[in-house]
Amino acid sequence: MPPVGPDVLVIGAGPSGSVVAAMLAKRGYQVLVMERQHFPRFSIGESLLAYSTQVLLEAGLLDAVLAGGFQFKNGATFVCDDEYSEFNFANKFSAGASFTFQVVRSEFDHLLAKEAERCGATVRYGVEITAVTTGASPEVTVKTETGEVEVHRPRFVLDASGFGRTLARLLELEKPSDFPVRAARFAHVKDGIVAGDFDRQKIRIGINPTHRDVWSWLIPFPNGNSSLGIVATREHLARYTGTAEEQYWAMIADEPKLRALLENAHTVRPVGEIVGYAANVKTLHGPGFALLGNAAEFLDPVFSSGVTIALHSAKLAADLLDRQFRGEAVNWQQEFAEPLMFGIETFRTFVTGWYDGSLQDVIFYPDKEPQIHRMICSVLAGYAWDPANPYTGPVSARRLRALAATCRAASARRAEAAGPS
Ligand code: FAD
């Protein structure tokens, strides 16, 4: 009996799920998106990278996002006490969009899900995937909120379930991340920042001057609110006592420049916490399925790479499935996993360099050679898949280490020449 069901069943209506659904539905495929929650719903991950604008443009979704009225973003600032460094995405090395958005995710994700429907996909809410068998004829078991069980037989399953990690759990694909366990505490605040004190078109990444692996994000929205979060190891967090809100503000107070900027701020959303978010999998694909976005791998929030990786994986998967459905032979390892991992390796290099201090030395080095600044800026703008940039892919770790050593040596020479202060 031929399979009964959609061409593609997508698990989850986050950015990767909605974008892949929109792309495939536009090409005439029957796409069914199954989302456990009801939208709008809160999600962390509010600062996008410029490359994600490029994917939204290619998916035909950029006009809708522009109409959404989200905060424009054109770069990032890094602050550690008196050290300050600014990256403007317009200076990036790679071609492509140089602006992006800072988004309240409940609104952004809902907008993308509605766009997927407008393109022809069916999106169902309040339905949870509970079992999946893969192979040439996948079977997906779904539980509704009223307890009914449905079985769907799509031609292909795309897992876009993010931190739900549905297929990783159900198919035992989980692999521990090699990053140490860190935690993020976050809230939305009415920031009370005086106009002119801060460029609201940039994410601000602040570094605790005495613990340089402890850092904060400040992501402004257009309505005077900001997303404000702190990331630290569990050991560091254990130093703080009191309520979640008291601990949160105490951590912010440990970064004096941030405390001064936010002297009039107060929370407008309860403080939340996510612990141990780094995740990995044994494989990104198998017979009849592939993993997108966070359902596959998550590194660290520091460079806001999550949604960008999610959108790039959606784009790769949509193109490959289209070819596969048209009868072409597709090699998911060579044409999906390996190209996707190229950019993930770039971000891995940057995250590792951030926490071992080498990337911070590069970022704050005042006399960066302009072309190198453009290359680093390009990765920070999300163009992590550009093979023409020497700081991308598997070679990026070696090159970044060499660059950091050069910056450190030059800084030491400069300090020596300046003599004792
Ligand atoms: P998600 O956005 O997680 O969407 C998955 C959807 O699947 C959800 O709606 C969920 O309800 C649904 N689902 C889950 N399980 C099931 C199931 N079994 N059945 C049906 N539906 C299911 N990224 C950035 O780009 N910028 C940032 O500034 C940023 N900051 C971050 C800060 C922190 C502290 C953390 C932890 C992450 C941050 N991220 C950031 C990462 C970002 O949150 C994710 O990368 C992004 O949301 C991934 O999108 P996705 O589409 O893969 O999954």
Coordinates of C-alpha atoms and ligand atoms in Angstrom, one line a residue:
M1 CA 0.0 0.0 0.0
P2 CA 1.5 3.4 -0.9
P3 CA 2.2 5.6 2.2
V4 CA -0.7 7.8 3.3
G5 CA 0.4 11.2 4.6
P6 CA 2.2 14.4 3.7
D7 CA 5.4 14.5 1.8
V8 CA 7.2 15.9 4.8
L9 CA 6.3 15.9 8.4
V10 CA 8.1 18.6 10.4
I11 CA 8.4 18.3 14.1
G12 CA 8.3 21.7 15.7
A13 CA 7.3 25.2 14.5
G14 CA 10.4 27.2 15.6
P15 CA 12.4 29.1 13.0
S16 CA 13.9 26.0 11.4
G17 CA 10.6 24.2 11.2
S18 CA 8.6 27.1 9.8
V19 CA 11.3 28.2 7.3
V20 CA 11.8 24.6 5.9
A21 CA 8.0 24.2 5.8
A22 CA 7.6 27.5 3.9
M23 CA 10.4 26.6 1.4
L24 CA 9.0 23.1 0.7
A25 CA 5.3 24.2 0.5
K26 CA 6.2 26.9 -2.0
R27 CA 7.7 24.2 -4.2
G28 CA 4.4 22.4 -4.2
Y29 CA 5.0 19.7 -1.5
Q30 CA 2.5 18.7 1.1
V31 CA 4.0 19.8 4.4
L32 CA 2.6 19.1 7.9
V33 CA 4.1 20.9 10.8
M34 CA 3.4 19.4 14.3
E35 CA 4.0 21.8 17.2
R36 CA 3.7 20.8 20.8
Q37 CA 2.9 24.2 22.2
H38 CA 0.4 27.0 21.3
F39 CA 1.7 30.1 19.7
P40 CA 2.6 32.8 20.6
R41 CA 5.0 31.3 23.2
F42 CA 8.2 32.5 24.8
S43 CA 11.5 31.4 23.5
I44 CA 15.0 32.5 24.2
G45 CA 17.3 33.4 21.3
E46 CA 16.4 37.0 20.4
S47 CA 19.4 38.4 18.5
L48 CA 19.8 37.3 14.9
L49 CA 22.8 37.4 12.6
A50 CA 23.0 39.1 9.2
Y51 CA 23.3 35.8 7.3
S52 CA 19.8 34.8 8.6
T53 CA 18.4 37.8 6.8
Q54 CA 20.0 36.4 3.6
V55 CA 18.2 33.0 4.2
L56 CA 14.9 34.8 5.0
L57 CA 15.3 36.7 1.7
E58 CA 15.9 33.6 -0.3
A59 CA 12.9 31.9 1.4
G60 CA 10.7 34.8 0.3
L61 CA 10.0 35.6 4.0
L62 CA 11.9 38.8 4.5
D63 CA 9.1 41.2 3.5
A64 CA 6.9 39.7 6.2
V65 CA 9.7 40.0 8.8
L66 CA 10.3 43.6 7.8
A67 CA 6.6 44.3 8.2
G68 CA 6.8 42.8 11.7
G69 CA 8.4 46.0 13.0
F70 CA 11.3 44.3 14.8
Q71 CA 14.4 46.2 16.0
F72 CA 17.0 46.6 13.3
K73 CA 20.4 45.2 14.2
N74 CA 23.6 46.1 12.4
G75 CA 26.4 44.8 14.6
A76 CA 27.8 43.9 18.0
T77 CA 29.7 45.6 20.8
F78 CA 32.0 44.0 23.3
V79 CA 32.8 45.6 26.6
C80 CA 35.1 44.6 29.4
D81 CA 35.6 47.4 31.9
D82 CA 37.5 50.1 29.9
E83 CA 38.0 47.8 26.9
Y84 CA 35.5 48.4 24.1
S85 CA 35.3 46.9 20.6
E86 CA 32.6 47.4 18.0
F87 CA 31.8 45.3 14.9
N88 CA 29.6 46.8 12.2
F89 CA 28.2 44.1 9.9
A90 CA 28.5 46.5 7.0
N91 CA 32.3 45.9 7.2
K92 CA 32.1 42.2 6.8
F93 CA 34.3 40.3 4.3
S94 CA 31.6 38.0 2.8
A95 CA 28.9 39.2 0.3
G96 CA 25.3 39.3 1.5
A97 CA 22.8 41.2 3.7
S98 CA 24.6 43.2 6.4
F99 CA 21.6 43.9 8.7
T100 CA 19.3 41.8 10.8
F101 CA 16.9 42.0 13.7
Q102 CA 16.5 41.7 17.5
V103 CA 13.2 39.9 17.9
V104 CA 10.8 39.0 20.6
R105 CA 10.7 35.4 19.7
S106 CA 7.0 34.8 20.6
E107 CA 6.1 37.3 17.9
F108 CA 8.9 36.3 15.4
D109 CA 8.2 32.6 15.6
H110 CA 4.4 33.1 15.3
L111 CA 4.9 35.3 12.3
L112 CA 7.1 32.7 10.6
A113 CA 4.6 29.9 11.4
K114 CA 1.8 32.0 9.8
E115 CA 4.0 32.6 6.8
A116 CA 4.6 28.8 6.4
E117 CA 0.8 28.4 6.4
R118 CA 0.4 31.2 3.9
C119 CA 2.8 29.3 1.6
G120 CA 0.6 26.2 1.8
A121 CA 2.0 24.2 4.8
T122 CA -0.4 22.9 7.5
V123 CA 0.6 23.9 11.0
R124 CA -1.1 22.1 13.9
Y125 CA -0.6 23.2 17.5
G126 CA -0.9 21.3 20.8
V127 CA 0.3 18.0 19.2
E128 CA 3.3 16.2 20.4
I129 CA 5.4 13.6 18.5
T130 CA 5.8 10.6 20.8
A131 CA 7.3 7.9 18.6
V132 CA 9.0 7.6 15.2
T133 CA 10.1 4.7 13.1
T134 CA 12.4 5.7 10.3
G135 CA 13.4 4.1 7.0
A136 CA 12.0 4.1 3.5
S137 CA 8.4 4.6 4.9
P138 CA 8.7 6.5 8.2
E139 CA 5.8 6.3 10.7
V140 CA 5.2 9.2 13.2
T141 CA 3.0 8.8 16.2
V142 CA 1.4 11.9 17.5
K143 CA -0.5 12.6 20.7
T144 CA -3.1 15.3 20.8
E145 CA -4.0 17.3 23.9
T146 CA -7.2 15.4 24.3
G147 CA -5.2 12.2 24.5
E148 CA -5.9 10.9 20.9
V149 CA -3.2 9.0 19.1
E150 CA -2.6 9.5 15.4
V151 CA -0.1 7.8 13.1
H152 CA 1.2 9.6 10.1
R153 CA 3.2 8.2 7.2
P154 CA 5.1 10.9 5.5
R155 CA 7.8 10.3 2.9
F156 CA 10.3 12.2 5.1
V157 CA 10.6 13.5 8.6
L158 CA 12.4 16.7 9.5
D159 CA 13.1 17.1 13.2
A160 CA 13.0 20.8 14.0
S161 CA 12.1 20.4 17.7
G162 CA 14.9 22.4 19.1
F163 CA 15.7 21.7 22.7
G164 CA 12.9 19.1 22.6
R165 CA 15.5 17.0 20.7
T166 CA 12.8 14.6 19.7
L167 CA 14.6 12.2 17.3
A168 CA 17.8 12.4 19.3
R169 CA 15.9 11.0 22.2
L170 CA 13.6 8.6 20.4
L171 CA 16.3 7.2 18.2
E172 CA 19.1 7.3 20.8
L173 CA 21.2 9.7 18.8
E174 CA 22.3 11.8 21.8
K175 CA 26.0 12.4 22.2
P176 CA 27.4 14.5 25.1
S177 CA 28.7 17.9 24.2
D178 CA 32.4 18.5 25.0
F179 CA 31.7 22.0 26.3
P180 CA 31.5 22.4 30.1
V181 CA 28.1 22.8 31.7
R182 CA 27.1 26.5 31.7
A183 CA 23.9 28.2 32.7
A184 CA 22.1 31.3 31.5
R185 CA 19.8 33.5 33.7
F186 CA 17.7 35.9 31.7
A187 CA 14.7 38.2 31.8
H188 CA 13.1 41.0 29.8
V189 CA 13.7 44.4 31.4
K190 CA 12.3 47.9 31.0
D191 CA 15.9 49.1 30.4
G192 CA 15.5 52.8 31.2
I193 CA 18.6 53.5 29.1
V194 CA 19.0 57.2 28.3
A195 CA 18.9 57.9 24.5
G196 CA 22.4 58.3 23.2
D197 CA 24.1 56.2 26.0
F198 CA 23.9 53.1 23.9
D199 CA 23.4 52.0 20.3
R200 CA 20.1 50.1 20.3
Q201 CA 21.0 48.6 16.8
K202 CA 23.7 46.5 18.3
I203 CA 23.8 43.6 20.8
R204 CA 26.0 44.4 23.7
I205 CA 28.2 41.6 25.0
G206 CA 29.7 42.5 28.4
I207 CA 32.4 40.6 30.2
N208 CA 32.8 40.3 34.0
P209 CA 36.2 42.0 34.5
T210 CA 37.4 39.6 37.2
H211 CA 35.9 36.4 35.7
R212 CA 36.3 36.7 31.9
D213 CA 34.3 33.6 31.2
V214 CA 31.3 35.2 32.8
W215 CA 29.4 37.4 30.3
S216 CA 26.2 39.2 29.7
W217 CA 24.0 40.0 26.7
L218 CA 21.9 43.1 26.3
I219 CA 19.5 42.9 23.3
P220 CA 17.3 46.0 23.0
F221 CA 13.8 45.9 21.5
P222 CA 12.1 48.9 19.9
N223 CA 9.6 49.5 22.9
G224 CA 12.3 50.4 25.5
N225 CA 12.5 46.8 26.7
S226 CA 15.7 44.7 26.4
S227 CA 16.5 41.0 26.8
L228 CA 19.2 40.9 29.5
G229 CA 21.0 37.6 30.3
I230 CA 24.1 36.4 32.2
V231 CA 26.0 33.2 31.4
A232 CA 28.4 31.5 33.8
T233 CA 29.5 28.1 35.0
R234 CA 27.3 26.4 37.7
E235 CA 30.2 26.8 40.1
H236 CA 30.2 30.6 39.6
L237 CA 26.4 30.8 40.0
A238 CA 26.6 29.0 43.3
R239 CA 28.3 32.1 44.8
Y240 CA 25.0 34.0 44.7
T241 CA 22.2 33.7 47.2
G242 CA 18.7 35.1 47.6
T243 CA 15.8 34.9 45.2
A244 CA 16.3 34.3 41.5
E245 CA 15.7 38.1 40.9
E246 CA 18.2 39.1 43.6
Q247 CA 20.9 36.8 42.2
Y248 CA 20.3 38.1 38.7
W249 CA 20.8 41.7 39.7
A250 CA 23.8 40.8 41.9
M251 CA 25.4 39.2 38.9
I252 CA 24.7 42.3 36.8
A253 CA 26.1 44.5 39.5
D254 CA 29.4 42.6 39.2
E255 CA 29.9 44.1 35.8
P256 CA 30.2 47.8 36.7
K257 CA 29.7 49.3 33.3
L258 CA 26.5 47.3 32.7
R259 CA 25.2 48.2 36.2
A260 CA 25.7 51.9 35.4
L261 CA 24.0 51.6 32.0
L262 CA 21.0 49.8 33.7
E263 CA 20.7 51.9 36.8
N264 CA 17.0 52.6 36.1
A265 CA 16.1 49.1 34.8
H266 CA 13.5 46.7 36.3
T267 CA 12.3 43.3 35.1
V268 CA 9.1 43.0 33.2
R269 CA 9.3 39.2 32.9
P270 CA 10.3 36.7 35.6
V271 CA 14.0 35.6 35.7
G272 CA 14.4 32.3 33.8
E273 CA 17.2 29.9 33.8
I274 CA 18.5 27.3 31.4
V275 CA 21.3 25.0 32.5
G276 CA 23.5 22.7 30.4
Y277 CA 22.1 23.8 27.0
A278 CA 25.1 22.5 24.9
A279 CA 24.1 19.4 23.0
N280 CA 25.3 17.1 20.3
V281 CA 24.2 14.1 18.2
K282 CA 25.8 11.0 16.6
T283 CA 24.3 11.8 13.2
L284 CA 22.4 14.6 11.5
H285 CA 20.5 12.3 9.2
G286 CA 19.4 8.7 8.5
P287 CA 17.0 6.8 6.3
G288 CA 13.9 9.0 5.9
F289 CA 14.9 11.7 8.4
A290 CA 17.2 14.7 9.0
L291 CA 17.8 16.9 12.0
L292 CA 17.6 20.7 11.8
G293 CA 18.7 23.6 14.0
N294 CA 18.9 22.8 17.7
A295 CA 17.4 19.4 17.3
A296 CA 20.9 18.5 16.1
E297 CA 23.6 20.5 17.9
F298 CA 23.8 23.5 20.1
L299 CA 27.1 25.1 21.1
D300 CA 26.7 28.3 23.1
P301 CA 24.7 31.5 22.9
V302 CA 27.7 33.9 23.0
F303 CA 27.7 34.7 19.2
S304 CA 23.9 34.4 18.7
S305 CA 24.5 31.7 16.2
G306 CA 21.5 29.4 17.1
V307 CA 18.8 30.8 14.8
T308 CA 21.3 31.3 12.0
I309 CA 22.4 27.7 12.1
A310 CA 18.7 26.7 12.3
L311 CA 17.9 28.7 9.1
H312 CA 20.9 27.5 7.2
S313 CA 20.0 23.8 8.0
A314 CA 16.4 24.5 6.9
K315 CA 17.7 25.9 3.6
L316 CA 20.1 22.9 2.9
A317 CA 17.4 20.4 3.8
A318 CA 14.7 22.0 1.6
D319 CA 17.0 22.1 -1.4
L320 CA 18.0 18.4 -0.9
L321 CA 14.5 17.1 -0.3
D322 CA 13.3 18.9 -3.4
R323 CA 16.0 17.1 -5.5
Q324 CA 15.3 13.8 -3.8
F325 CA 11.6 14.0 -4.4
R326 CA 12.3 14.8 -8.1
G327 CA 14.2 11.5 -8.3
E328 CA 17.8 12.6 -8.0
A329 CA 20.2 10.6 -5.9
V330 CA 21.1 12.7 -2.8
N331 CA 24.0 12.0 -0.5
W332 CA 22.8 13.5 2.9
Q333 CA 26.2 13.1 4.5
Q334 CA 28.1 14.9 1.8
E335 CA 25.4 17.4 0.8
F336 CA 23.8 18.1 4.2
A337 CA 25.8 17.1 7.2
E338 CA 29.3 18.0 6.0
P339 CA 28.4 21.4 4.6
L340 CA 26.3 22.2 7.7
M341 CA 29.2 21.2 10.0
F342 CA 31.6 23.5 8.1
G343 CA 29.8 26.5 9.6
I344 CA 29.2 24.8 13.0
E345 CA 32.9 24.2 13.2
T346 CA 33.5 27.9 12.6
F347 CA 31.3 28.8 15.5
R348 CA 32.8 26.1 17.6
T349 CA 36.2 27.7 17.0
F350 CA 34.9 31.1 18.0
V351 CA 33.1 29.8 21.1
T352 CA 36.2 27.8 22.3
G353 CA 38.4 30.9 21.6
W354 CA 35.9 33.1 23.6
Y355 CA 36.2 31.0 26.7
D356 CA 39.9 30.3 26.6
G357 CA 40.5 34.1 26.1
S358 CA 42.2 34.0 22.7
L359 CA 39.2 35.4 20.8
Q360 CA 38.7 38.1 23.5
D361 CA 42.4 39.2 22.8
V362 CA 41.6 39.4 19.1
I363 CA 38.4 41.3 19.7
F364 CA 39.9 43.9 21.9
Y365 CA 43.2 44.3 20.1
P366 CA 43.1 48.0 19.0
D367 CA 45.2 47.8 15.8
K368 CA 43.5 45.1 13.9
E369 CA 44.6 44.9 10.3
P370 CA 41.4 46.0 8.4
Q371 CA 41.1 42.9 6.2
I372 CA 41.4 40.6 9.2
H373 CA 38.8 42.8 11.1
R374 CA 36.5 42.2 8.1
M375 CA 37.0 38.5 8.2
I376 CA 36.3 38.2 11.9
C377 CA 33.3 40.6 11.5
S378 CA 32.0 38.3 8.8
V379 CA 31.8 35.3 11.1
L380 CA 30.2 37.5 13.8
A381 CA 27.6 38.5 11.2
G382 CA 26.8 34.7 10.6
Y383 CA 28.7 34.2 7.4
A384 CA 30.4 31.1 8.8
W385 CA 30.0 29.0 5.7
D386 CA 32.0 31.2 3.4
P387 CA 35.1 29.1 2.4
A388 CA 36.8 32.2 1.0
N389 CA 37.2 33.5 4.6
P390 CA 40.3 32.0 6.2
Y391 CA 38.6 32.1 9.6
T392 CA 35.9 29.6 8.7
G393 CA 35.6 25.8 8.7
P394 CA 38.1 23.2 10.1
V395 CA 41.2 25.4 9.6
S396 CA 39.6 28.3 11.6
A397 CA 40.9 27.0 15.0
R398 CA 44.6 27.0 13.9
R399 CA 44.3 30.4 12.2
L400 CA 42.5 32.0 15.1
R401 CA 45.1 30.7 17.6
A402 CA 47.9 32.2 15.4
L403 CA 46.0 35.5 15.2
A404 CA 45.5 35.6 18.9
A405 CA 49.2 34.9 19.5
T406 CA 50.1 37.8 17.2
C407 CA 47.7 40.2 18.9
R408 CA 49.0 39.1 22.4
A409 CA 52.7 39.6 21.3
A410 CA 51.9 43.0 19.9
S411 CA 50.0 44.1 23.0
A412 CA 52.9 43.0 25.2
R413 CA 55.4 45.0 23.1
R414 CA 53.1 48.0 23.2
A415 CA 52.8 47.7 27.1
E416 CA 56.6 47.3 27.4
A417 CA 57.2 50.4 25.2
A418 CA 54.7 52.4 27.3
G419 CA 56.7 51.5 30.4
P420 CA 55.3 51.3 34.0
S421 CA 52.0 53.1 34.3
Ligands
FAD1 P1 13.2 26.0 18.6 O1 13.2 27.4 18.4 O2 13.6 25.5 19.9 O3 11.8 25.4 18.2 C1 11.4 24.1 18.4 C2 9.9 23.9 18.5 O4 9.6 22.5 18.6 C3 9.3 24.5 19.8 O5 8.3 25.4 19.5 C4 8.8 23.3 20.6 O6 7.6 23.5 21.3 C5 8.6 22.2 19.5 N1 8.7 20.9 20.0 C6 9.7 20.3 20.8 N2 9.5 19.0 21.0 C7 8.4 18.7 20.2 C8 7.7 17.5 20.0 N3 8.1 16.3 20.6 N4 6.6 17.5 19.2 C9 6.1 18.7 18.7 N5 6.8 19.8 18.8 C10 7.9 19.9 19.6 N6 20.0 32.0 19.1 C11 20.2 33.1 18.4 O7 20.1 33.0 17.2 N7 20.4 34.3 19.0 C12 20.4 34.4 20.4 O8 20.6 35.5 20.9 C13 20.4 33.3 21.2 N8 20.4 33.3 22.5 C14 20.3 32.2 23.2 C15 20.4 32.2 24.6 C16 20.4 31.0 25.4 C17 20.6 31.1 26.9 C18 20.2 29.8 24.7 C19 20.1 28.5 25.5 C20 20.0 29.7 23.4 C21 20.1 30.9 22.6 N9 20.0 30.9 21.2 C22 20.1 32.0 20.5 C23 19.7 29.6 20.5 C24 18.2 29.6 20.0 O9 17.3 29.7 21.1 C25 18.0 28.4 19.2 O10 19.1 28.1 18.5 C26 16.8 28.5 18.2 O11 15.6 28.7 18.9 C27 16.7 27.1 17.5 O12 15.6 27.2 16.6 P2 14.9 25.8 16.2 O13 13.9 26.1 15.2 O14 16.0 24.8 15.9 O15 14.2 25.3 17.6

